[in-house]
Coordinates of C-alpha atoms in Angstrom, one line a residue:
M173 CA -27.0 -71.0 121.2
P174 CA -24.3 -68.7 119.6
I175 CA -23.6 -65.3 121.3
Q176 CA -23.1 -62.3 119.0
C177 CA -20.6 -59.5 119.4
D178 CA -22.3 -56.1 119.6
V179 CA -19.4 -54.4 117.9
C180 CA -18.6 -56.4 114.8
G181 CA -21.4 -59.0 114.7
K182 CA -19.1 -62.0 115.1
K183 CA -20.8 -65.1 116.7
L184 CA -19.0 -67.0 119.4
A185 CA -19.9 -70.3 121.2
T186 CA -19.5 -69.2 124.9
N187 CA -19.5 -66.2 127.1
Q188 CA -15.8 -66.8 127.8
S189 CA -15.0 -66.7 124.1
L190 CA -16.9 -63.5 123.8
A191 CA -15.0 -62.0 126.7
I192 CA -11.7 -62.8 125.0
H193 CA -12.9 -61.6 121.7
L194 CA -14.1 -58.2 123.1
R195 CA -10.5 -57.5 124.1
T196 CA -9.6 -57.1 120.4
H197 CA -11.9 -54.1 120.4
T198 CA -11.1 -52.7 123.8
G199 CA -7.3 -53.3 123.6
E200 CA -7.4 -54.8 127.1
K201 CA -4.3 -57.0 127.8
P202 CA -4.7 -58.3 131.4
F203 CA -1.9 -60.9 131.3
D204 CA 1.6 -59.5 132.1
C205 CA 5.0 -61.2 131.6
T206 CA 6.9 -60.9 134.9
V207 CA 10.2 -60.9 133.0
C208 CA 9.8 -58.2 130.3
D209 CA 6.5 -56.6 131.2
K210 CA 5.0 -57.5 127.8
K211 CA 1.2 -57.8 128.0
F212 CA -1.2 -60.3 126.3
S213 CA -5.0 -60.5 125.9
Q214 CA -5.0 -64.3 126.5
S215 CA -3.3 -66.5 129.1
G216 CA -2.4 -69.0 126.4
D217 CA -0.4 -66.3 124.5
L218 CA 1.4 -65.4 127.7
Q219 CA 2.4 -69.1 128.3
K220 CA 3.8 -69.4 124.8
H221 CA 5.7 -66.1 125.3
V222 CA 7.2 -67.2 128.6
R223 CA 9.0 -70.1 126.8
I224 CA 11.1 -67.5 125.1
H225 CA 12.6 -66.7 128.5
T226 CA 12.8 -70.2 129.9
G227 CA 13.9 -71.8 126.7
E228 CA 11.3 -74.5 127.1
K229 CA 10.5 -76.4 123.9
P230 CA 8.0 -79.1 124.8
Y231 CA 7.0 -80.1 121.3
E232 CA 9.5 -82.6 119.6
C233 CA 9.6 -83.7 116.0
T234 CA 9.4 -87.5 115.7
V235 CA 11.6 -87.5 112.6
C236 CA 14.6 -85.4 113.4
S237 CA 14.1 -84.7 117.2
K238 CA 14.1 -80.9 116.7
K239 CA 12.1 -79.2 119.5
F240 CA 9.7 -76.2 119.3
P241 CA 8.0 -74.0 121.9
Q242 CA 4.6 -74.1 120.2
R243 CA 2.5 -76.9 118.7
G244 CA 1.8 -74.8 115.6
A245 CA 5.5 -74.4 114.9
L246 CA 6.0 -78.2 115.2
A247 CA 3.1 -78.8 112.7
S248 CA 4.7 -76.4 110.2
H249 CA 8.1 -78.0 110.6
S250 CA 6.7 -81.5 110.1
R251 CA 5.6 -80.4 106.6
S252 CA 9.3 -80.0 105.7
H253 CA 9.6 -83.8 106.0
T254 CA 6.3 -84.7 104.3
G255 CA 6.6 -82.0 101.6
E256 CA 3.0 -81.0 102.2
K257 CA 2.1 -77.5 101.1
P258 CA -1.5 -77.0 101.8
Y259 CA -1.6 -73.2 101.3
G260 CA -1.9 -72.1 97.7
C261 CA -1.8 -68.5 96.2
N262 CA -4.9 -67.6 94.3
V263 CA -2.9 -65.3 92.0
C264 CA 0.0 -67.5 90.9
D265 CA 1.1 -71.1 91.4
Y266 CA 3.0 -70.5 94.6
R267 CA 2.3 -73.0 97.4
C268 CA 3.7 -73.1 101.0
A269 CA 3.5 -75.0 104.2
T270 CA 2.2 -72.3 106.6
S271 CA -0.6 -69.7 106.5
G272 CA 1.8 -67.1 107.6
S273 CA 4.1 -67.7 104.6
L274 CA 1.0 -67.4 102.3
K275 CA 0.1 -64.0 103.9
S276 CA 3.6 -62.7 103.4
H277 CA 3.6 -64.0 99.8
L278 CA 0.3 -62.3 99.0
R279 CA 1.8 -59.0 99.9
S280 CA 4.2 -59.5 96.9
H281 CA 1.2 -59.1 94.7
T282 CA -0.6 -56.4 96.6
G283 CA 2.6 -54.4 97.4
E284 CA 1.4 -54.1 101.0
R285 CA 4.3 -53.5 103.5
P286 CA 2.5 -53.1 106.9
F287 CA 5.7 -53.3 109.1
G288 CA 7.4 -49.9 109.2
C289 CA 10.8 -49.0 110.8
T290 CA 10.5 -46.2 113.3
Q291 CA 14.1 -45.1 112.6
C292 CA 14.3 -44.8 108.8
D293 CA 10.7 -45.2 107.4
K294 CA 11.7 -48.4 105.6
K295 CA 8.8 -50.8 105.3
F296 CA 8.6 -54.6 105.1
R297 CA 6.2 -57.3 104.1
V298 CA 7.2 -59.6 107.1
S299 CA 7.5 -58.7 110.7
G300 CA 10.6 -60.9 111.0
N301 CA 12.3 -58.8 108.4
L302 CA 11.5 -55.7 110.3
R303 CA 13.0 -57.1 113.5
A304 CA 16.1 -58.1 111.7
H305 CA 16.3 -54.7 110.0
L306 CA 16.0 -52.9 113.4
R307 CA 19.3 -54.6 114.5
T308 CA 21.1 -52.6 111.8
H309 CA 20.2 -49.5 113.8
T310 CA 20.8 -51.0 117.3
G311 CA 23.9 -53.1 116.3
E312 CA 22.4 -56.0 118.3
K313 CA 23.8 -59.4 117.4
P314 CA 22.0 -61.9 119.6
Y315 CA 23.1 -65.1 117.8
E316 CA 26.5 -66.5 118.7
C317 CA 28.5 -69.2 117.0
S318 CA 29.5 -71.9 119.5
V319 CA 32.6 -72.8 117.5
C320 CA 34.3 -69.4 116.9
N321 CA 32.1 -67.0 118.9
T322 CA 31.2 -64.9 115.9
K323 CA 28.0 -63.0 116.6
L324 CA 25.3 -62.5 114.0
S325 CA 22.1 -60.5 113.8
D326 CA 19.8 -63.3 112.4
S327 CA 19.2 -66.9 113.3
W328 CA 19.4 -67.9 109.6
K329 CA 22.7 -66.2 109.3
L330 CA 24.0 -68.3 112.2
R331 CA 22.7 -71.5 110.5
V332 CA 24.5 -70.5 107.3
H333 CA 27.6 -69.6 109.2
L334 CA 27.8 -72.9 111.0
R335 CA 28.0 -74.6 107.6
T336 CA 31.4 -72.9 107.1
H337 CA 32.6 -75.1 110.1
T338 CA 30.8 -78.3 109.1
G339 CA 31.4 -78.0 105.4
E340 CA 27.7 -78.9 104.9
K341 CA 26.3 -78.0 101.5
P342 CA 22.7 -79.3 101.5
F343 CA 21.4 -77.6 98.3
Q344 CA 22.4 -79.3 95.1
C345 CA 22.0 -78.2 91.5
G346 CA 19.9 -80.7 89.5
V347 CA 21.8 -79.9 86.3
C348 CA 25.5 -80.1 87.1
G349 CA 25.5 -81.5 90.7
K350 CA 27.2 -78.5 92.3
S351 CA 26.3 -78.0 96.0
F352 CA 25.7 -74.9 97.9
N353 CA 25.3 -74.0 101.6
R354 CA 22.4 -71.5 100.9
T355 CA 19.2 -71.9 98.8
G356 CA 19.7 -68.3 97.5
H357 CA 23.1 -69.3 96.1
L358 CA 21.6 -72.3 94.5
R359 CA 18.9 -70.2 92.8
Q360 CA 21.5 -67.8 91.5
H361 CA 23.6 -70.7 90.2
E362 CA 20.6 -72.3 88.5
R363 CA 20.2 -69.1 86.4
T364 CA 23.6 -69.8 84.8
H365 CA 21.9 -72.8 83.2
T366 CA 18.6 -71.2 82.4
G367 CA 20.0 -67.8 81.3
E368 CA 17.3 -66.1 83.4
K369 CA 18.1 -62.5 84.4
P370 CA 15.0 -61.3 86.3
Y371 CA 16.4 -57.9 87.5
E372 CA 16.4 -55.1 85.0
C373 CA 18.1 -51.7 85.3
T374 CA 15.7 -48.7 85.3
F375 CA 18.4 -46.5 83.6
C376 CA 19.6 -48.8 80.8
E377 CA 18.7 -52.2 79.4
K378 CA 21.2 -54.3 81.4
K379 CA 19.8 -57.3 83.3
C380 CA 21.3 -59.1 86.2
T381 CA 20.8 -62.6 87.7
T382 CA 20.7 -61.2 91.3
S383 CA 19.2 -58.1 93.0
D384 CA 22.6 -57.4 94.6
G385 CA 24.2 -57.4 91.2
M386 CA 21.7 -54.9 90.0
R387 CA 22.2 -52.6 93.0
I388 CA 25.9 -52.7 92.5
H389 CA 25.5 -52.0 88.7
I390 CA 23.4 -48.9 89.4
R391 CA 25.8 -47.5 92.0
R392 CA 28.9 -48.1 89.8
I393 CA 27.6 -47.1 86.4
H394 CA 24.7 -44.6 87.0
T395 CA 24.5 -43.0 90.4
G396 CA 28.1 -43.3 91.7
D397 CA 26.7 -43.9 95.1
R398 CA 29.2 -45.4 97.6
P399 CA 27.1 -46.0 100.8
F400 CA 29.7 -48.1 102.7
E401 CA 32.3 -46.1 104.5
C402 CA 35.4 -47.3 106.3
S403 CA 35.3 -46.0 109.9
L404 CA 39.1 -45.8 110.0
C405 CA 40.1 -44.0 106.8
N406 CA 36.7 -42.8 105.5
K407 CA 37.2 -44.5 102.2
K408 CA 33.9 -45.3 100.6
F409 CA 32.7 -48.3 98.6
A410 CA 29.8 -49.4 96.4
E411 CA 29.7 -52.9 98.0
K412 CA 29.6 -54.1 101.6
R413 CA 31.8 -57.0 100.6
T414 CA 34.5 -54.7 99.2
L415 CA 34.4 -52.7 102.5
R416 CA 34.9 -55.9 104.5
L417 CA 37.9 -56.8 102.4
H418 CA 39.3 -53.3 102.7
S419 CA 38.8 -53.4 106.5
L420 CA 41.2 -56.3 106.7
T421 CA 44.0 -54.0 105.5
H422 CA 43.6 -52.1 108.8
T423 CA 42.8 -54.9 111.2
A424 CA 43.8 -58.4 110.0
E425 CA 47.1 -60.1 110.3
K426 CA 48.7 -60.8 106.9
C427 CA 49.2 -64.6 107.3
F428 CA 49.2 -65.6 103.6
E429 CA 52.8 -65.3 102.4
C430 CA 54.1 -65.5 98.8
T431 CA 56.8 -68.1 98.5
L432 CA 58.4 -66.3 95.5
C433 CA 58.8 -62.7 96.9
D434 CA 57.8 -62.9 100.6
Q435 CA 55.0 -60.4 100.2
K436 CA 52.1 -61.1 102.7
F437 CA 48.4 -60.8 102.2
V438 CA 45.3 -60.8 104.4
S439 CA 43.3 -63.4 102.3
A440 CA 44.0 -66.5 100.3
N441 CA 42.2 -64.9 97.3
S442 CA 44.6 -61.9 97.4
L443 CA 47.6 -64.3 97.5
R444 CA 46.2 -66.3 94.5
A445 CA 45.7 -63.1 92.5
H446 CA 49.3 -62.0 93.4
L447 CA 50.7 -65.3 92.3
R448 CA 49.2 -64.9 88.9
G449 CA 51.4 -61.8 88.6
H450 CA 54.4 -64.1 88.9
T451 CA 53.1 -66.9 86.7
G452 CA 50.7 -65.0 84.4
V453 CA 48.5 -68.1 84.7
R454 CA 45.2 -68.5 86.6
E455 CA 44.9 -71.7 88.7
R456 CA 42.3 -74.0 87.2
T457 CA 40.2 -74.8 90.3
L458 CA 36.7 -75.0 88.7
E459 CA 35.9 -78.5 87.5
C460 CA 33.0 -79.5 85.2
A461 CA 30.9 -82.1 87.0
L462 CA 30.1 -83.9 83.7
C463 CA 33.5 -84.4 82.0
G464 CA 36.1 -83.3 84.6
K465 CA 37.6 -80.5 82.6
K466 CA 39.0 -77.7 84.7
F467 CA 38.8 -73.9 84.2
A468 CA 40.2 -70.8 85.9
R469 CA 37.2 -68.6 85.5
P470 CA 33.5 -69.2 86.3
V471 CA 32.5 -67.6 82.9
H472 CA 34.6 -70.1 81.1
L473 CA 33.1 -73.0 83.0
R474 CA 29.6 -71.7 82.2
A475 CA 30.4 -71.4 78.5
H476 CA 31.8 -75.0 78.6
L477 CA 28.6 -76.3 80.3
R478 CA 26.6 -75.1 77.4
T479 CA 28.4 -77.6 75.2
H480 CA 26.8 -80.3 77.4
T481 CA 23.3 -78.8 77.7
G482 CA 23.1 -77.7 74.1
E483 CA 22.2 -74.2 75.2
Q484 CA 22.7 -71.6 72.4
H485 CA 26.2 -70.2 73.0
Y486 CA 25.9 -66.8 71.4
K487 CA 22.3 -65.6 71.8
H488 CA 22.8 -61.8 72.2
E489 CA 23.0 -60.2 68.7
C490 CA 24.1 -56.7 67.8
S491 CA 21.3 -54.9 65.9
V492 CA 23.9 -52.8 64.0
C493 CA 26.5 -55.3 62.7
N494 CA 24.8 -58.7 63.7
K495 CA 27.8 -59.8 65.8
K496 CA 26.8 -62.2 68.5
F497 CA 27.8 -62.4 72.2
Q498 CA 27.5 -64.9 75.1
T499 CA 26.1 -62.3 77.5
S500 CA 24.0 -59.2 77.4
S501 CA 26.8 -57.3 79.3
N502 CA 29.3 -58.2 76.5
L503 CA 26.7 -56.9 74.0
S504 CA 26.2 -53.7 75.9
A505 CA 30.0 -53.1 76.0
H506 CA 30.1 -53.8 72.2
M507 CA 27.3 -51.4 71.5
R508 CA 29.5 -48.6 72.8
T509 CA 31.8 -49.1 69.8
H510 CA 28.8 -48.0 67.6
T511 CA 27.4 -45.3 69.9
G512 CA 30.8 -43.9 71.0
E513 CA 29.6 -43.9 74.6
K514 CA 32.4 -43.8 77.1
P515 CA 30.8 -43.8 80.6
F516 CA 34.1 -44.6 82.5
E517 CA 36.2 -41.5 83.3
C518 CA 39.8 -41.4 84.7
G519 CA 39.8 -39.3 87.8
V520 CA 43.4 -38.1 87.0
C521 CA 43.4 -37.0 83.4
K522 CA 39.6 -37.1 82.7
K523 CA 40.1 -39.5 79.7
R524 CA 37.0 -41.6 79.1
F525 CA 36.6 -45.3 78.2
G526 CA 33.9 -47.6 77.0
A527 CA 34.7 -50.4 79.5
N528 CA 35.6 -50.4 83.2
A529 CA 38.4 -52.9 82.6
T530 CA 40.0 -50.6 80.1
L531 CA 39.9 -47.8 82.7
K532 CA 41.6 -50.0 85.3
I533 CA 44.4 -50.8 82.9
H534 CA 44.7 -47.1 82.0
L535 CA 45.0 -46.0 85.6
R536 CA 48.3 -48.0 85.8
T537 CA 49.8 -45.4 83.4
H538 CA 49.4 -42.9 86.3
T539 CA 50.3 -45.2 89.2
G540 CA 53.2 -46.9 87.4
E541 CA 51.8 -50.2 88.7
K542 CA 53.1 -53.3 86.9
P543 CA 51.6 -56.3 88.8
F544 CA 52.5 -59.0 86.3
E545 CA 56.1 -60.2 86.6
C546 CA 57.9 -62.7 84.4
V547 CA 59.4 -65.5 86.5
V548 CA 62.3 -66.0 84.0
C549 CA 63.7 -62.5 83.7
N550 CA 61.7 -60.5 86.3
K551 CA 60.5 -58.0 83.8
K552 CA 57.2 -56.5 84.9
F553 CA 54.0 -55.6 82.9
S554 CA 50.9 -53.6 83.5
Q555 CA 48.7 -56.2 81.7
S556 CA 48.5 -59.9 82.0
S557 CA 48.2 -60.2 78.2
H558 CA 51.5 -58.4 77.7
L559 CA 53.1 -60.8 80.2
R560 CA 51.8 -63.8 78.3
T561 CA 53.1 -62.4 75.0
H562 CA 56.5 -61.7 76.6
Q563 CA 56.7 -65.2 78.0
R564 CA 56.6 -66.6 74.4
S565 CA 60.0 -64.8 73.8
H566 CA 61.4 -67.3 76.3
T567 CA 59.6 -70.3 75.0
G568 CA 59.9 -69.5 71.3
E569 CA 56.2 -70.2 71.0
K570 CA 54.5 -68.5 68.0
L571 CA 50.8 -69.3 68.0
Y572 CA 49.7 -66.9 65.3
E573 CA 50.3 -67.8 61.6
C574 CA 49.7 -65.7 58.5
T575 CA 47.4 -67.5 56.0
E576 CA 49.1 -65.7 53.0
C577 CA 52.8 -66.5 53.8
D578 CA 54.9 -68.4 56.3
Y579 CA 55.1 -65.5 58.8
K580 CA 54.4 -66.5 62.4
C581 CA 54.3 -64.4 65.6
S582 CA 53.6 -64.6 69.3
A583 CA 50.9 -61.9 69.5
P584 CA 47.5 -61.5 67.7
G585 CA 48.2 -57.7 67.4
A586 CA 51.5 -58.4 65.5
L587 CA 49.6 -60.7 63.1
A588 CA 46.9 -58.1 62.5
V589 CA 49.6 -55.5 61.6
H590 CA 51.4 -58.0 59.4
L591 CA 48.2 -58.9 57.4
R592 CA 48.0 -55.3 56.3
T593 CA 51.2 -55.8 54.3
H594 CA 49.1 -58.1 52.2
T595 CA 45.9 -56.1 52.1
G596 CA 47.6 -52.7 51.8
E597 CA 45.3 -51.4 54.5
K598 CA 46.6 -48.3 56.4
P599 CA 43.9 -47.3 58.9
F600 CA 46.0 -44.8 60.9
E601 CA 46.1 -41.3 59.3
C602 CA 48.2 -38.3 60.2
S603 CA 46.0 -35.3 60.9
V604 CA 48.8 -32.9 59.7
C605 CA 49.9 -34.3 56.4
L606 CA 47.3 -37.1 55.8
K607 CA 49.9 -39.8 55.6
T608 CA 48.6 -43.2 56.5
F609 CA 50.2 -46.1 58.5
T610 CA 49.6 -49.7 59.1
N611 CA 49.8 -49.4 62.9
L612 CA 49.3 -46.9 65.6
S613 CA 53.0 -46.9 66.8
G614 CA 54.1 -46.0 63.3
L615 CA 51.7 -43.0 63.3
N616 CA 52.9 -41.9 66.8
T617 CA 56.5 -42.1 65.6
H618 CA 55.7 -40.1 62.5
L619 CA 53.9 -37.4 64.4
R620 CA 57.2 -36.5 66.1
T621 CA 58.5 -35.3 62.7
H622 CA 55.9 -32.6 63.0
T623 CA 56.2 -31.8 66.7
G624 CA 60.0 -32.3 66.9
E625 CA 59.4 -34.3 70.1
K626 CA 62.4 -36.5 71.1
P627 CA 61.4 -38.4 74.2
F628 CA 64.2 -40.9 74.3
E629 CA 67.4 -39.6 75.9
C630 CA 70.9 -41.2 76.1
S631 CA 71.9 -41.6 79.7
V632 CA 75.6 -41.1 78.7
C633 CA 75.7 -38.0 76.5
N634 CA 72.1 -36.7 76.9
K635 CA 71.5 -36.8 73.1
R636 CA 67.8 -37.3 72.4
F637 CA 66.0 -39.4 69.8
A638 CA 62.5 -39.5 68.3
H639 CA 62.2 -43.3 68.7
S640 CA 63.7 -46.0 70.9
S641 CA 65.4 -47.8 68.1
G642 CA 67.4 -44.7 67.3
L643 CA 68.5 -44.5 70.9
K644 CA 69.5 -48.2 71.0
G645 CA 71.5 -47.9 67.8
H646 CA 73.2 -44.8 69.1
V647 CA 74.3 -46.5 72.4
L648 CA 75.6 -49.5 70.5
R649 CA 77.6 -47.5 67.9
V650 CA 78.9 -44.6 70.0
H651 CA 79.2 -45.8 73.6
T652 CA 79.7 -49.5 73.3
D653 CA 83.2 -51.0 72.9
S654 CA 83.8 -52.5 69.4
A655 CA 84.0 -55.9 71.0
G656 CA 80.2 -55.5 71.4
K657 CA 79.7 -56.2 67.8
Q658 CA 78.2 -59.6 68.0
V659 CA 76.5 -60.2 64.6
K660 CA 78.8 -61.3 61.7
C661 CA 78.1 -61.6 58.0
K662 CA 78.9 -65.1 56.8
V663 CA 79.8 -63.9 53.4
C664 CA 82.4 -61.1 54.1
N665 CA 82.9 -61.5 57.9
K666 CA 81.9 -57.9 58.5
T667 CA 80.4 -57.4 61.9
F668 CA 77.3 -55.4 62.9
W669 CA 75.7 -54.1 66.1
T670 CA 72.2 -55.4 65.4
D671 CA 70.3 -58.2 63.5
G672 CA 68.5 -55.4 61.6
D673 CA 71.8 -53.9 60.4
L674 CA 73.0 -57.4 59.3
R675 CA 69.8 -58.1 57.3
S676 CA 70.2 -54.8 55.5
H677 CA 73.8 -55.6 54.7
L678 CA 73.0 -59.1 53.4
R679 CA 71.0 -57.5 50.6
T680 CA 74.2 -56.1 49.1
H681 CA 75.3 -59.7 48.6
T682 CA 71.9 -61.2 47.5
G683 CA 70.7 -58.2 45.4
E684 CA 67.3 -58.6 47.1
K685 CA 65.0 -55.5 46.8
P686 CA 61.9 -56.4 48.8
F687 CA 60.4 -52.8 49.0
Q688 CA 58.4 -51.9 45.9
C689 CA 56.9 -48.5 44.9
S690 CA 53.2 -48.8 44.6
V691 CA 53.2 -46.0 41.9
C692 CA 56.0 -46.9 39.4
Q693 CA 56.9 -50.4 40.6
D694 CA 60.6 -49.5 41.2
T695 CA 62.1 -51.7 43.9
F696 CA 64.6 -50.9 46.7
S697 CA 66.7 -52.8 49.2
H698 CA 65.8 -50.6 52.1
S699 CA 62.4 -49.2 53.3
S700 CA 64.1 -45.8 53.9
A701 CA 65.2 -45.7 50.2
L702 CA 61.6 -46.4 49.2
R703 CA 60.3 -43.5 51.4
S704 CA 62.9 -41.1 49.9
H705 CA 61.9 -42.2 46.4
L706 CA 58.2 -41.6 47.1
R707 CA 58.9 -38.1 48.4
R708 CA 61.2 -37.1 45.6
H709 CA 59.2 -38.4 42.6
H710 CA 55.6 -38.9 43.6
T711 CA 54.3 -37.1 46.8
G712 CA 56.6 -34.0 46.9
E713 CA 56.5 -34.3 50.7
R714 CA 59.4 -32.5 52.5
P715 CA 58.9 -33.3 56.2
F716 CA 62.3 -32.1 57.5
E717 CA 62.4 -28.4 58.2
C718 CA 65.4 -26.3 59.1
P719 CA 64.7 -24.5 62.4
V720 CA 66.9 -21.6 61.4
C721 CA 65.6 -20.6 57.9
G722 CA 62.5 -22.7 57.5
K723 CA 63.8 -24.5 54.4
T724 CA 62.3 -28.0 54.0
F725 CA 63.9 -31.2 52.8
V726 CA 63.0 -34.7 51.6
D727 CA 65.5 -36.6 53.8
S728 CA 67.0 -36.0 57.3
G729 CA 70.4 -36.4 55.7
D730 CA 69.7 -33.4 53.4
L731 CA 68.7 -31.4 56.4
K732 CA 71.9 -32.3 58.3
R733 CA 74.1 -31.3 55.4
H734 CA 72.1 -28.0 55.0
S735 CA 72.6 -27.3 58.7
L736 CA 76.4 -27.2 58.2
T737 CA 75.9 -24.0 56.0
H738 CA 74.5 -22.2 59.1
A739 CA 77.4 -23.5 61.3
G740 CA 80.0 -22.1 58.8
K741 CA 81.1 -25.5 57.6
K742 CA 81.3 -26.8 54.1
D743 CA 79.2 -29.6 52.7
L744 CA 81.9 -32.2 51.9
R745 CA 79.6 -34.4 49.9
V746 CA 81.2 -35.4 46.5
H747 CA 79.0 -34.3 43.6

């Protein structure tokens, strides 16, 4: 006849069972471990616990021979071979092999976190996660690698670490066949095929494929939090991984040496990045499992894979101009061109930028860093794109062709400027005189006529010039021996310092006048003559001012001749 508990009404089969059950109410634990003084309410629980100290594992799997200290642990393990998942969640479709896993999962629905850290008040759904977390406070690393003696805080970290020695990658992507040494990495990779981004920023609309990526985004863009501090130099970082890499600069031997310049690095990745500074080319190490094509960047491989899967390539559309992008992050960056938002600030000059990559490039104007070097002439550049454009000056390659004429060039920016000669577009306007220009450099050069700035100085006589071409011409004409004239006219054998001078001269033979006035259609052989014509007859602009009397002139030559009147010299021009 069943015996009932007087406290909770539970019914038990025997007096012994009732006695054991009552200990859950009284808290009595009469069975002591002689090794660690831990106490238990049942002798069976003590026996299981003792195996932690003795290492005894009496229960062996008949499939893989793995051993366990408890029969229940063996039963749970056996399901990893059979695939059996008898425990199902009544809220969602999740199924698992053990009742403990189901209990932990249910807390993801209820939000319950019953295991609290006594050091920092952080709470966890699973007791194992709490134990692992406590080691971040104690520094304990009880799991040691038998190969390299590296110590780790969790058994699963040890298992993953051992795969770096064995090369084992047991988790394979069902779409592209790529293998991984961790299930978490496989899940993250699978999102590159599905496009799933389950982690959404609480500050903006950005979504990430991983929780780590979201935490890093929030620290970098919104909070500025840098919780990881170097114990040697106190430099702080937003990512633990970045701190680890930084720590190597203090402790690790630089065993990766560049064969081109003998510079040494602490990691192979750093060396590869450095080598790209010499070559300007990224090594193509990422191979498509379907067609064998190789890529230098993961984002390029992912974009290529969409050509096999049929996934929509550009699925993120701008609501303002309908432009489409591959990723939501690219769309977010594009939206800043409409909103004018510039969240990235230079710590030196406080200039702000719409993209973090643009800020990094800008910072090199302060540091003088030019990490990209030409292997032909050793010229250095602050941007890889500038190096690639420069390298075409050696190869003669001109990838960009005008659709209106036969003009070809090596850079897309040069083509964009050239096309404006056909369209007449002049998007850059002077804020002083409202004159417009086809490119930004032309505007910057023009602004010096207002400011008087002459940033280019001759190293021989210290004469200064408003633009670099003026300085180059001055050095050739004044300080270079006449033997330096290398360019000869084939018609009259006259020699010139530069190709530009020769082209201008040739028009005296051909009669060519390629520069036409847009107002009266008069044509001129030189652009400077056209500019003078426009000022004298159409705009009335007189940009050259005498610093002595304030009189203004149409041409710099007129100003020079006028300056002689202040110097007490006669104007010898023939009238």
